[in-house]
């Protein structure tokens, strides 16, 4: 029997009782829609994580105090203080390093001349922070090496901070008070948004020397950024940086008092967590597919029983067992395909709704759709095999006698 004939007969058989067919595939529809929605949330989360990490800058390693390892990532020990300015000089000598940026971060009250004020993160860093973090300047300029060396009281405002303090007024050249000390605003950063919990538009940047000597009154660093020349050099740089810094701190490289985190470490760990959650949620949603498959099997068994005489007649006039088997399997697969098509569309609508109303990033990809139809085919074959085998095994004489 040709494929076209099989499909025509399957379509006719399914359409004879539309209500029963619709109710039968309901489990498949719900299962596929749920799986598509769960996978789309997982893929959207991965995309968001990747974009967020890229927002931190490219080819960057981050050194932080503390040395606790969780999974593939090093996690700091909270308030541990082990990094100082002279660590930067050691790291600059590592082959393949383009720049090293020391950072000390504190939270201070900032007051504008008009009385507007806000409490936000103030980042003390070297002049390289803007290039390494890929922060553009909307107006004015960044501070330079001379201003860093001279402990100048100058500041670059994040876009949100500039708007909060000065509104539509240009803040460049104005004076702001940070922790009660006057600073001259020399620049405003262009809008950059956030990445990995850091909202760059809500930050204020001052020279690292000014932060340490004037504001924080401490020479300990919050972190150190290492900018590599190329992405492929980062593993080598990370290993060498670990070695030289451990030697300087006189600690065991296997148990350092600092941590070096690469963007790949962060991405790998967060992706692993996302994948685990996606698989877990998709597995729960797949229970509906099993229920739907059982529904398909029950319907096909009922259909075989109702068509016993028809099957007996076909076999009596020469239909072979494999033709009967193929027909019942085709009907089963057609039902699951219809359920899959409706489920994919419904899953896409759910994903769209989640993205729009819950503000959660989602992404329905072609591989997930192909996977959905592949699963439908497998369900159709698996749960349709027994009814098809039963139909193919009917004796023509007994089938014709069936009442």
Tab-separated table of N, CA and C in Angstrom, residues 230-388:
chain	number	residue	atom	x	y	z
A	230	UNK	N	43.560	37.891	23.985
A	230	UNK	CA	42.638	37.084	23.187
A	230	UNK	C	41.917	36.083	24.090
A	231	UNK	N	40.759	35.639	23.633
A	231	UNK	CA	39.964	34.694	24.418
A	231	UNK	C	40.686	33.367	24.609
A	232	UNK	N	41.392	32.916	23.569
A	232	UNK	CA	42.055	31.608	23.655
A	232	UNK	C	43.238	31.612	24.625
A	233	UNK	N	43.700	32.805	25.020
A	233	UNK	CA	44.820	32.899	25.966
A	233	UNK	C	44.364	32.892	27.427
A	234	UNK	N	43.062	33.046	27.662
A	234	UNK	CA	42.566	33.196	29.033
A	234	UNK	C	42.885	32.014	29.951
A	235	UNK	N	42.720	30.756	29.498
A	235	UNK	CA	43.078	29.643	30.398
A	235	UNK	C	44.540	29.679	30.833
A	236	UNK	N	45.431	30.021	29.883
A	236	UNK	CA	46.863	30.113	30.189
A	236	UNK	C	47.125	31.273	31.153
A	237	UNK	N	46.488	32.415	30.896
A	237	UNK	CA	46.644	33.583	31.770
A	237	UNK	C	46.118	33.268	33.168
A	238	UNK	N	44.978	32.601	33.238
A	238	UNK	CA	44.372	32.258	34.528
A	238	UNK	C	45.303	31.368	35.350
A	239	UNK	N	45.916	30.391	34.684
A	239	UNK	CA	46.803	29.467	35.390
A	239	UNK	C	48.067	30.171	35.873
A	240	UNK	N	48.643	31.009	34.993
A	240	UNK	CA	49.876	31.709	35.365
A	240	UNK	C	49.606	32.759	36.442
A	241	UNK	N	48.467	33.443	36.333
A	241	UNK	CA	48.098	34.439	37.343
A	241	UNK	C	47.916	33.775	38.706
A	242	UNK	N	47.312	32.606	38.707
A	242	UNK	CA	47.142	31.848	39.952
A	242	UNK	C	48.489	31.513	40.566
A	243	UNK	N	49.424	31.106	39.706
A	243	UNK	CA	50.749	30.693	40.178
A	243	UNK	C	51.532	31.866	40.770
A	244	UNK	N	51.607	32.981	40.023
A	244	UNK	CA	52.428	34.112	40.478
A	244	UNK	C	51.814	34.810	41.689
A	245	UNK	N	50.492	34.868	41.734
A	245	UNK	CA	49.836	35.528	42.860
A	245	UNK	C	49.928	34.669	44.127
A	246	UNK	N	49.826	33.360	43.947
A	246	UNK	CA	49.978	32.458	45.097
A	246	UNK	C	51.394	32.546	45.655
A	247	UNK	N	52.376	32.649	44.746
A	247	UNK	CA	53.771	32.773	45.178
A	247	UNK	C	53.977	34.079	45.942
A	248	UNK	N	53.386	35.160	45.450
A	248	UNK	CA	53.530	36.453	46.125
A	248	UNK	C	52.859	36.440	47.503
A	249	UNK	N	51.706	35.783	47.587
A	249	UNK	CA	50.976	35.716	48.861
A	249	UNK	C	51.523	34.625	49.784
A	250	UNK	N	52.461	33.838	49.229
A	250	UNK	CA	53.060	32.737	49.988
A	250	UNK	C	51.993	31.753	50.488
A	251	UNK	N	51.144	31.352	49.557
A	251	UNK	CA	50.098	30.369	49.872
A	251	UNK	C	50.170	29.235	48.857
A	252	UNK	N	49.552	28.119	49.192
A	252	UNK	CA	49.494	26.960	48.308
A	252	UNK	C	48.556	27.273	47.140
A	253	UNK	N	49.012	27.104	45.882
A	253	UNK	CA	48.133	27.361	44.726
A	253	UNK	C	46.862	26.516	44.748
A	254	UNK	N	46.921	25.361	45.442
A	254	UNK	CA	45.739	24.506	45.540
A	254	UNK	C	44.735	25.027	46.575
A	255	UNK	N	45.187	25.918	47.442
A	255	UNK	CA	44.311	26.490	48.470
A	255	UNK	C	44.645	27.968	48.668
A	256	UNK	N	44.415	28.777	47.627
A	256	UNK	CA	44.818	30.187	47.686
A	256	UNK	C	43.878	31.013	48.557
A	257	UNK	N	44.350	32.221	48.906
A	257	UNK	CA	43.509	33.140	49.670
A	257	UNK	C	42.827	34.145	48.745
A	258	UNK	N	42.739	33.792	47.487
A	258	UNK	CA	42.063	34.610	46.487
A	258	UNK	C	41.415	33.660	45.475
A	259	UNK	N	40.587	34.205	44.613
A	259	UNK	CA	39.922	33.405	43.584
A	259	UNK	C	40.047	34.099	42.238
A	260	UNK	N	40.234	33.327	41.191
A	260	UNK	CA	40.285	33.883	39.837
A	260	UNK	C	39.128	33.280	39.045
A	261	UNK	N	38.204	34.123	38.650
A	261	UNK	CA	36.989	33.669	37.965
A	261	UNK	C	37.027	34.120	36.508
A	262	UNK	N	36.801	33.185	35.612
A	262	UNK	CA	36.690	33.538	34.196
A	262	UNK	C	35.214	33.630	33.826
A	263	UNK	N	34.943	34.312	32.731
A	263	UNK	CA	33.565	34.412	32.264
A	263	UNK	C	33.032	33.042	31.861
A	264	UNK	N	33.923	32.175	31.370
A	264	UNK	CA	33.520	30.815	31.006
A	264	UNK	C	33.104	30.026	32.241
A	265	UNK	N	33.791	30.249	33.373
A	265	UNK	CA	33.421	29.582	34.628
A	265	UNK	C	31.994	29.954	35.028
A	266	UNK	N	31.717	31.248	34.963
A	266	UNK	CA	30.386	31.734	35.338
A	266	UNK	C	29.333	31.158	34.403
A	267	UNK	N	29.614	31.243	33.090
A	267	UNK	CA	28.656	30.760	32.092
A	267	UNK	C	28.402	29.271	32.251
A	268	UNK	N	29.479	28.509	32.461
A	268	UNK	CA	29.357	27.057	32.600
A	268	UNK	C	28.508	26.683	33.806
A	269	UNK	N	28.773	27.320	34.939
A	269	UNK	CA	28.041	26.987	36.161
A	269	UNK	C	26.573	27.381	36.062
A	270	UNK	N	26.307	28.599	35.586
A	270	UNK	CA	24.924	29.052	35.487
A	270	UNK	C	24.156	28.262	34.434
A	271	UNK	N	24.832	27.902	33.335
A	271	UNK	CA	24.189	27.093	32.299
A	271	UNK	C	23.848	25.712	32.827
A	272	UNK	N	24.747	25.159	33.623
A	272	UNK	CA	24.501	23.842	34.214
A	272	UNK	C	23.266	23.875	35.114
A	273	UNK	N	23.159	24.919	35.913
A	273	UNK	CA	21.985	25.066	36.785
A	273	UNK	C	20.717	25.214	35.948
A	274	UNK	N	20.801	26.050	34.902
A	274	UNK	CA	19.647	26.273	34.029
A	274	UNK	C	19.234	24.991	33.327
A	275	UNK	N	20.216	24.246	32.813
A	275	UNK	CA	19.918	22.982	32.128
A	275	UNK	C	19.243	21.991	33.065
A	276	UNK	N	19.746	21.901	34.285
A	276	UNK	CA	19.166	20.971	35.262
A	276	UNK	C	17.712	21.314	35.546
A	277	UNK	N	17.443	22.612	35.745
A	277	UNK	CA	16.068	23.038	36.016
A	277	UNK	C	15.168	22.802	34.806
A	278	UNK	N	15.690	23.066	33.607
A	278	UNK	CA	14.900	22.868	32.393
A	278	UNK	C	14.536	21.402	32.215
A	279	UNK	N	15.526	20.523	32.400
A	279	UNK	CA	15.284	19.083	32.262
A	279	UNK	C	14.276	18.614	33.305
A	280	UNK	N	14.425	19.106	34.535
A	280	UNK	CA	13.519	18.708	35.616
A	280	UNK	C	12.079	19.124	35.303
A	281	UNK	N	11.907	20.382	34.882
A	281	UNK	CA	10.566	20.874	34.581
A	281	UNK	C	9.984	20.184	33.353
A	282	UNK	N	10.833	19.956	32.329
A	282	UNK	CA	10.367	19.273	31.118
A	282	UNK	C	9.971	17.834	31.428
A	283	UNK	N	10.704	17.198	32.345
A	283	UNK	CA	10.383	15.818	32.729
A	283	UNK	C	9.015	15.750	33.402
A	284	UNK	N	8.738	16.742	34.257
A	284	UNK	CA	7.420	16.789	34.905
A	284	UNK	C	6.328	16.981	33.852
A	285	UNK	N	6.590	17.901	32.903
A	285	UNK	CA	5.610	18.160	31.844
A	285	UNK	C	5.404	16.935	30.961
A	286	UNK	N	6.435	16.100	30.831
A	286	UNK	CA	6.364	14.919	29.966
A	286	UNK	C	5.395	13.867	30.486
A	287	UNK	N	5.015	13.969	31.759
A	287	UNK	CA	4.033	13.022	32.304
A	287	UNK	C	2.737	13.097	31.494
A	288	UNK	N	2.400	14.308	31.047
A	288	UNK	CA	1.199	14.483	30.218
A	288	UNK	C	1.324	13.720	28.909
A	289	UNK	N	2.549	13.613	28.388
A	289	UNK	CA	2.757	12.874	27.140
A	289	UNK	C	2.485	11.388	27.338
A	290	UNK	N	2.901	10.860	28.477
A	290	UNK	CA	2.644	9.447	28.769
A	290	UNK	C	1.140	9.207	28.886
A	291	UNK	N	0.467	10.110	29.610
A	291	UNK	CA	-0.990	10.003	29.744
A	291	UNK	C	-1.652	10.099	28.370
A	292	UNK	N	-1.166	11.041	27.550
A	292	UNK	CA	-1.700	11.181	26.199
A	292	UNK	C	-1.457	9.947	25.358
A	293	UNK	N	-0.275	9.342	25.511
A	293	UNK	CA	0.043	8.116	24.773
A	293	UNK	C	-0.877	6.972	25.148
A	294	UNK	N	-1.188	6.862	26.438
A	294	UNK	CA	-2.122	5.822	26.891
A	294	UNK	C	-3.508	6.073	26.301
A	295	UNK	N	-3.885	7.353	26.221
A	295	UNK	CA	-5.162	7.701	25.601
A	295	UNK	C	-5.198	7.299	24.135
A	296	UNK	N	-4.089	7.525	23.431
A	296	UNK	CA	-3.990	7.116	22.024
A	296	UNK	C	-4.167	5.604	21.911
A	297	UNK	N	-3.490	4.856	22.766
A	297	UNK	CA	-3.561	3.394	22.722
A	297	UNK	C	-4.986	2.911	22.977
A	298	UNK	N	-5.652	3.500	23.954
A	298	UNK	CA	-7.036	3.105	24.256
A	298	UNK	C	-7.965	3.376	23.082
A	299	UNK	N	-7.781	4.536	22.441
A	299	UNK	CA	-8.628	4.863	21.299
A	299	UNK	C	-8.391	3.898	20.149
A	300	UNK	N	-7.120	3.577	19.904
A	300	UNK	CA	-6.806	2.678	18.793
A	300	UNK	C	-7.333	1.270	19.067
A	301	UNK	N	-7.287	0.829	20.321
A	301	UNK	CA	-7.853	-0.484	20.675
A	301	UNK	C	-9.363	-0.488	20.449
A	302	UNK	N	-10.007	0.622	20.835
A	302	UNK	CA	-11.450	0.747	20.612
A	302	UNK	C	-11.758	0.752	19.122
A	303	UNK	N	-10.927	1.483	18.371
A	303	UNK	CA	-11.118	1.569	16.924
A	303	UNK	C	-10.954	0.203	16.263
A	304	UNK	N	-9.959	-0.551	16.704
A	304	UNK	CA	-9.732	-1.893	16.145
A	304	UNK	C	-10.933	-2.791	16.437
A	305	UNK	N	-11.456	-2.700	17.655
A	305	UNK	CA	-12.623	-3.514	18.025
A	305	UNK	C	-13.835	-3.143	17.173
A	306	UNK	N	-14.060	-1.830	16.981
A	306	UNK	CA	-15.200	-1.372	16.188
A	306	UNK	C	-15.067	-1.766	14.718
A	307	UNK	N	-13.836	-1.893	14.236
A	307	UNK	CA	-13.605	-2.173	12.807
A	307	UNK	C	-13.172	-3.615	12.562
A	308	UNK	N	-13.507	-4.495	13.498
A	308	UNK	CA	-13.087	-5.894	13.366
A	308	UNK	C	-13.582	-6.501	12.054
A	309	UNK	N	-14.874	-6.288	11.728
A	309	UNK	CA	-15.418	-6.858	10.490
A	309	UNK	C	-14.728	-6.266	9.261
A	310	UNK	N	-14.483	-4.950	9.320
A	310	UNK	CA	-13.796	-4.283	8.192
A	310	UNK	C	-12.412	-4.880	7.972
A	311	UNK	N	-11.688	-5.089	9.080
A	311	UNK	CA	-10.341	-5.663	8.986
A	311	UNK	C	-10.422	-7.084	8.447
A	312	UNK	N	-11.424	-7.874	8.944
A	312	UNK	CA	-11.598	-9.248	8.457
A	312	UNK	C	-11.899	-9.282	6.973
A	313	UNK	N	-12.739	-8.354	6.511
A	313	UNK	CA	-13.084	-8.293	5.095
A	313	UNK	C	-11.868	-7.956	4.246
A	314	UNK	N	-11.066	-6.996	4.699
A	314	UNK	CA	-9.865	-6.614	3.949
A	314	UNK	C	-8.883	-7.769	3.850
A	315	UNK	N	-8.743	-8.496	4.942
A	315	UNK	CA	-7.820	-9.635	4.933
A	315	UNK	C	-8.361	-10.761	4.057
A	316	UNK	N	-9.694	-10.871	4.018
A	316	UNK	CA	-10.311	-11.929	3.203
A	316	UNK	C	-10.095	-11.690	1.715
A	317	UNK	N	-9.991	-10.419	1.325
A	317	UNK	CA	-9.790	-10.110	-0.098
A	317	UNK	C	-8.311	-9.915	-0.442
A	318	UNK	N	-7.423	-10.247	0.508
A	318	UNK	CA	-5.998	-10.277	0.169
A	318	UNK	C	-5.098	-9.295	0.882
A	319	UNK	N	-5.646	-8.479	1.801
A	319	UNK	CA	-4.787	-7.540	2.540
A	319	UNK	C	-3.807	-8.307	3.426
A	320	UNK	N	-2.549	-7.897	3.395
A	320	UNK	CA	-1.524	-8.585	4.185
A	320	UNK	C	-1.455	-7.999	5.598
A	321	UNK	N	-0.873	-8.796	6.511
A	321	UNK	CA	-0.760	-8.356	7.906
A	321	UNK	C	-0.014	-7.028	8.029
A	322	UNK	N	1.068	-6.871	7.240
A	322	UNK	CA	1.867	-5.647	7.353
A	322	UNK	C	1.086	-4.422	6.882
A	323	UNK	N	0.125	-4.630	5.935
A	323	UNK	CA	-0.688	-3.509	5.471
A	323	UNK	C	-1.658	-3.050	6.561
A	324	UNK	N	-2.252	-4.016	7.259
A	324	UNK	CA	-3.135	-3.677	8.385
A	324	UNK	C	-2.331	-2.995	9.490
A	325	UNK	N	-1.148	-3.558	9.789
A	325	UNK	CA	-0.259	-2.987	10.808
A	325	UNK	C	0.104	-1.550	10.458
A	326	UNK	N	0.476	-1.325	9.195
A	326	UNK	CA	0.879	0.012	8.739
A	326	UNK	C	-0.269	1.004	8.845
A	327	UNK	N	-1.484	0.548	8.518
A	327	UNK	CA	-2.631	1.454	8.560
A	327	UNK	C	-2.920	1.924	9.982
A	328	UNK	N	-2.959	0.991	10.941
A	328	UNK	CA	-3.257	1.358	12.329
A	328	UNK	C	-2.147	2.234	12.903
A	329	UNK	N	-0.883	1.894	12.593
A	329	UNK	CA	0.237	2.714	13.074
A	329	UNK	C	0.186	4.117	12.485
A	330	UNK	N	-0.187	4.209	11.202
A	330	UNK	CA	-0.284	5.518	10.554
A	330	UNK	C	-1.349	6.378	11.227
A	331	UNK	N	-2.479	5.766	11.572
A	331	UNK	CA	-3.532	6.498	12.278
A	331	UNK	C	-3.033	6.986	13.637
A	332	UNK	N	-2.302	6.126	14.340
A	332	UNK	CA	-1.768	6.487	15.654
A	332	UNK	C	-0.773	7.641	15.551
A	333	UNK	N	0.131	7.547	14.571
A	333	UNK	CA	1.135	8.602	14.378
A	333	UNK	C	0.470	9.907	13.947
A	334	UNK	N	-0.566	9.800	13.093
A	334	UNK	CA	-1.277	10.999	12.649
A	334	UNK	C	-1.914	11.723	13.834
A	335	UNK	N	-2.518	10.949	14.732
A	335	UNK	CA	-3.129	11.551	15.919
A	335	UNK	C	-2.091	12.294	16.763
A	336	UNK	N	-0.951	11.656	17.004
A	336	UNK	CA	0.083	12.307	17.824
A	336	UNK	C	0.686	13.511	17.102
A	337	UNK	N	0.784	13.446	15.764
A	337	UNK	CA	1.290	14.584	15.002
A	337	UNK	C	0.334	15.774	15.104
A	338	UNK	N	-0.962	15.486	15.002
A	338	UNK	CA	-1.941	16.568	15.144
A	338	UNK	C	-1.843	17.192	16.536
A	339	UNK	N	-1.743	16.326	17.545
A	339	UNK	CA	-1.576	16.822	18.914
A	339	UNK	C	-0.296	17.611	19.066
A	340	UNK	N	0.776	17.138	18.417
A	340	UNK	CA	2.061	17.828	18.479
A	340	UNK	C	2.005	19.201	17.834
A	341	UNK	N	1.331	19.288	16.670
A	341	UNK	CA	1.236	20.567	15.961
A	341	UNK	C	0.481	21.599	16.795
A	342	UNK	N	-0.649	21.165	17.357
A	342	UNK	CA	-1.428	22.070	18.209
A	342	UNK	C	-0.630	22.426	19.465
A	343	UNK	N	0.077	21.426	20.022
A	343	UNK	CA	0.875	21.641	21.230
A	343	UNK	C	2.014	22.619	21.013
A	344	UNK	N	2.696	22.509	19.870
A	344	UNK	CA	3.797	23.430	19.555
A	344	UNK	C	3.269	24.859	19.442
A	345	UNK	N	2.142	25.009	18.747
A	345	UNK	CA	1.554	26.345	18.595
A	345	UNK	C	1.132	26.911	19.948
A	346	UNK	N	0.494	26.069	20.767
A	346	UNK	CA	0.064	26.508	22.092
A	346	UNK	C	1.268	26.831	22.977
A	347	UNK	N	2.323	26.001	22.882
A	347	UNK	CA	3.546	26.253	23.643
A	347	UNK	C	4.193	27.564	23.251
A	348	UNK	N	4.162	27.869	21.942
A	348	UNK	CA	4.705	29.144	21.452
A	348	UNK	C	3.901	30.314	22.012
A	349	UNK	N	2.569	30.171	22.031
A	349	UNK	CA	1.724	31.231	22.589
A	349	UNK	C	1.996	31.428	24.079
A	350	UNK	N	2.162	30.312	24.805
A	350	UNK	CA	2.461	30.396	26.240
A	350	UNK	C	3.797	31.103	26.457
A	351	UNK	N	4.798	30.737	25.654
A	351	UNK	CA	6.124	31.362	25.762
A	351	UNK	C	6.045	32.854	25.484
A	352	UNK	N	5.258	33.205	24.474
A	352	UNK	CA	5.080	34.617	24.122
A	352	UNK	C	4.424	35.370	25.277
A	353	UNK	N	3.408	34.738	25.891
A	353	UNK	CA	2.720	35.360	27.014
A	353	UNK	C	3.626	35.535	28.220
A	354	UNK	N	4.446	34.510	28.501
A	354	UNK	CA	5.388	34.590	29.626
A	354	UNK	C	6.382	35.720	29.405
A	355	UNK	N	6.881	35.817	28.173
A	355	UNK	CA	7.865	36.846	27.843
A	355	UNK	C	7.267	38.248	27.962
A	356	UNK	N	6.002	38.376	27.551
A	356	UNK	CA	5.377	39.699	27.517
A	356	UNK	C	4.873	40.144	28.882
A	357	UNK	N	4.206	39.245	29.602
A	357	UNK	CA	3.535	39.643	30.840
A	357	UNK	C	4.357	39.370	32.094
A	358	UNK	N	5.199	38.327	32.066
A	358	UNK	CA	6.011	38.007	33.247
A	358	UNK	C	7.417	38.574	33.140
A	359	UNK	N	7.732	39.203	31.997
A	359	UNK	CA	9.051	39.806	31.776
A	359	UNK	C	10.183	38.784	31.944
A	360	UNK	N	9.913	37.540	31.524
A	360	UNK	CA	10.927	36.488	31.555
A	360	UNK	C	11.315	36.166	30.120
A	361	UNK	N	12.600	36.170	29.841
A	361	UNK	CA	13.074	35.914	28.486
A	361	UNK	C	12.786	34.471	28.078
A	362	UNK	N	12.190	34.281	26.898
A	362	UNK	CA	11.928	32.943	26.363
A	362	UNK	C	12.404	32.871	24.920
A	363	UNK	N	12.667	31.663	24.446
A	363	UNK	CA	13.130	31.488	23.069
A	363	UNK	C	12.731	30.101	22.570
A	364	UNK	N	11.792	30.066	21.614
A	364	UNK	CA	11.391	28.800	20.994
A	364	UNK	C	12.296	28.573	19.793
A	365	UNK	N	13.091	27.513	19.842
A	365	UNK	CA	14.065	27.249	18.782
A	365	UNK	C	13.588	26.129	17.866
A	366	UNK	N	14.134	26.090	16.660
A	366	UNK	CA	13.790	25.041	15.693
A	366	UNK	C	14.124	23.648	16.219
A	367	UNK	N	15.295	23.445	16.855
A	367	UNK	CA	15.587	22.103	17.388
A	367	UNK	C	14.544	21.607	18.384
A	368	UNK	N	13.990	22.511	19.215
A	368	UNK	CA	12.979	22.082	20.190
A	368	UNK	C	11.687	21.671	19.489
A	369	UNK	N	11.355	22.350	18.385
A	369	UNK	CA	10.161	21.986	17.612
A	369	UNK	C	10.366	20.635	16.934
A	370	UNK	N	11.554	20.443	16.345
A	370	UNK	CA	11.868	19.159	15.705
A	370	UNK	C	11.832	18.037	16.741
A	371	UNK	N	12.386	18.317	17.925
A	371	UNK	CA	12.365	17.331	19.012
A	371	UNK	C	10.934	16.979	19.393
A	372	UNK	N	10.065	17.983	19.432
A	372	UNK	CA	8.666	17.753	19.803
A	372	UNK	C	7.992	16.800	18.823
A	373	UNK	N	8.201	17.033	17.527
A	373	UNK	CA	7.587	16.151	16.530
A	373	UNK	C	8.236	14.767	16.528
A	374	UNK	N	9.523	14.719	16.840
A	374	UNK	CA	10.191	13.421	16.969
A	374	UNK	C	9.605	12.612	18.112
A	375	UNK	N	9.348	13.288	19.237
A	375	UNK	CA	8.733	12.625	20.398
A	375	UNK	C	7.324	12.153	20.049
A	376	UNK	N	6.587	12.980	19.305
A	376	UNK	CA	5.234	12.594	18.884
A	376	UNK	C	5.258	11.325	18.041
A	377	UNK	N	6.207	11.260	17.111
A	377	UNK	CA	6.334	10.063	16.272
A	377	UNK	C	6.624	8.833	17.122
A	378	UNK	N	7.549	8.997	18.070
A	378	UNK	CA	7.914	7.877	18.946
A	378	UNK	C	6.718	7.421	19.778
A	379	UNK	N	5.946	8.384	20.286
A	379	UNK	CA	4.759	8.043	21.082
A	379	UNK	C	3.731	7.320	20.219
A	380	UNK	N	3.539	7.828	18.992
A	380	UNK	CA	2.580	7.202	18.083
A	380	UNK	C	2.941	5.763	17.772
A	381	UNK	N	4.227	5.514	17.548
A	381	UNK	CA	4.680	4.149	17.236
A	381	UNK	C	4.594	3.257	18.472
A	382	UNK	N	5.082	3.776	19.611
A	382	UNK	CA	5.147	2.960	20.832
A	382	UNK	C	3.751	2.567	21.323
A	383	UNK	N	2.866	3.574	21.428
A	383	UNK	CA	1.542	3.285	21.977
A	383	UNK	C	0.571	2.757	20.920
A	384	UNK	N	0.936	2.891	19.653
A	384	UNK	CA	0.071	2.354	18.599
A	384	UNK	C	0.450	0.947	18.168
A	385	UNK	N	1.610	0.475	18.648
A	385	UNK	CA	2.108	-0.830	18.189
A	385	UNK	C	1.208	-1.982	18.629
A	386	UNK	N	0.808	-1.982	19.876
A	386	UNK	CA	-0.015	-3.091	20.375
A	386	UNK	C	-1.362	-3.171	19.647
A	387	UNK	N	-2.128	-2.043	19.535
A	387	UNK	CA	-3.386	-2.111	18.770
A	387	UNK	C	-3.147	-2.538	17.318
A	388	UNK	N	-2.053	-2.030	16.707
A	388	UNK	CA	-1.759	-2.391	15.315
A	388	UNK	C	-1.428	-3.875	15.194
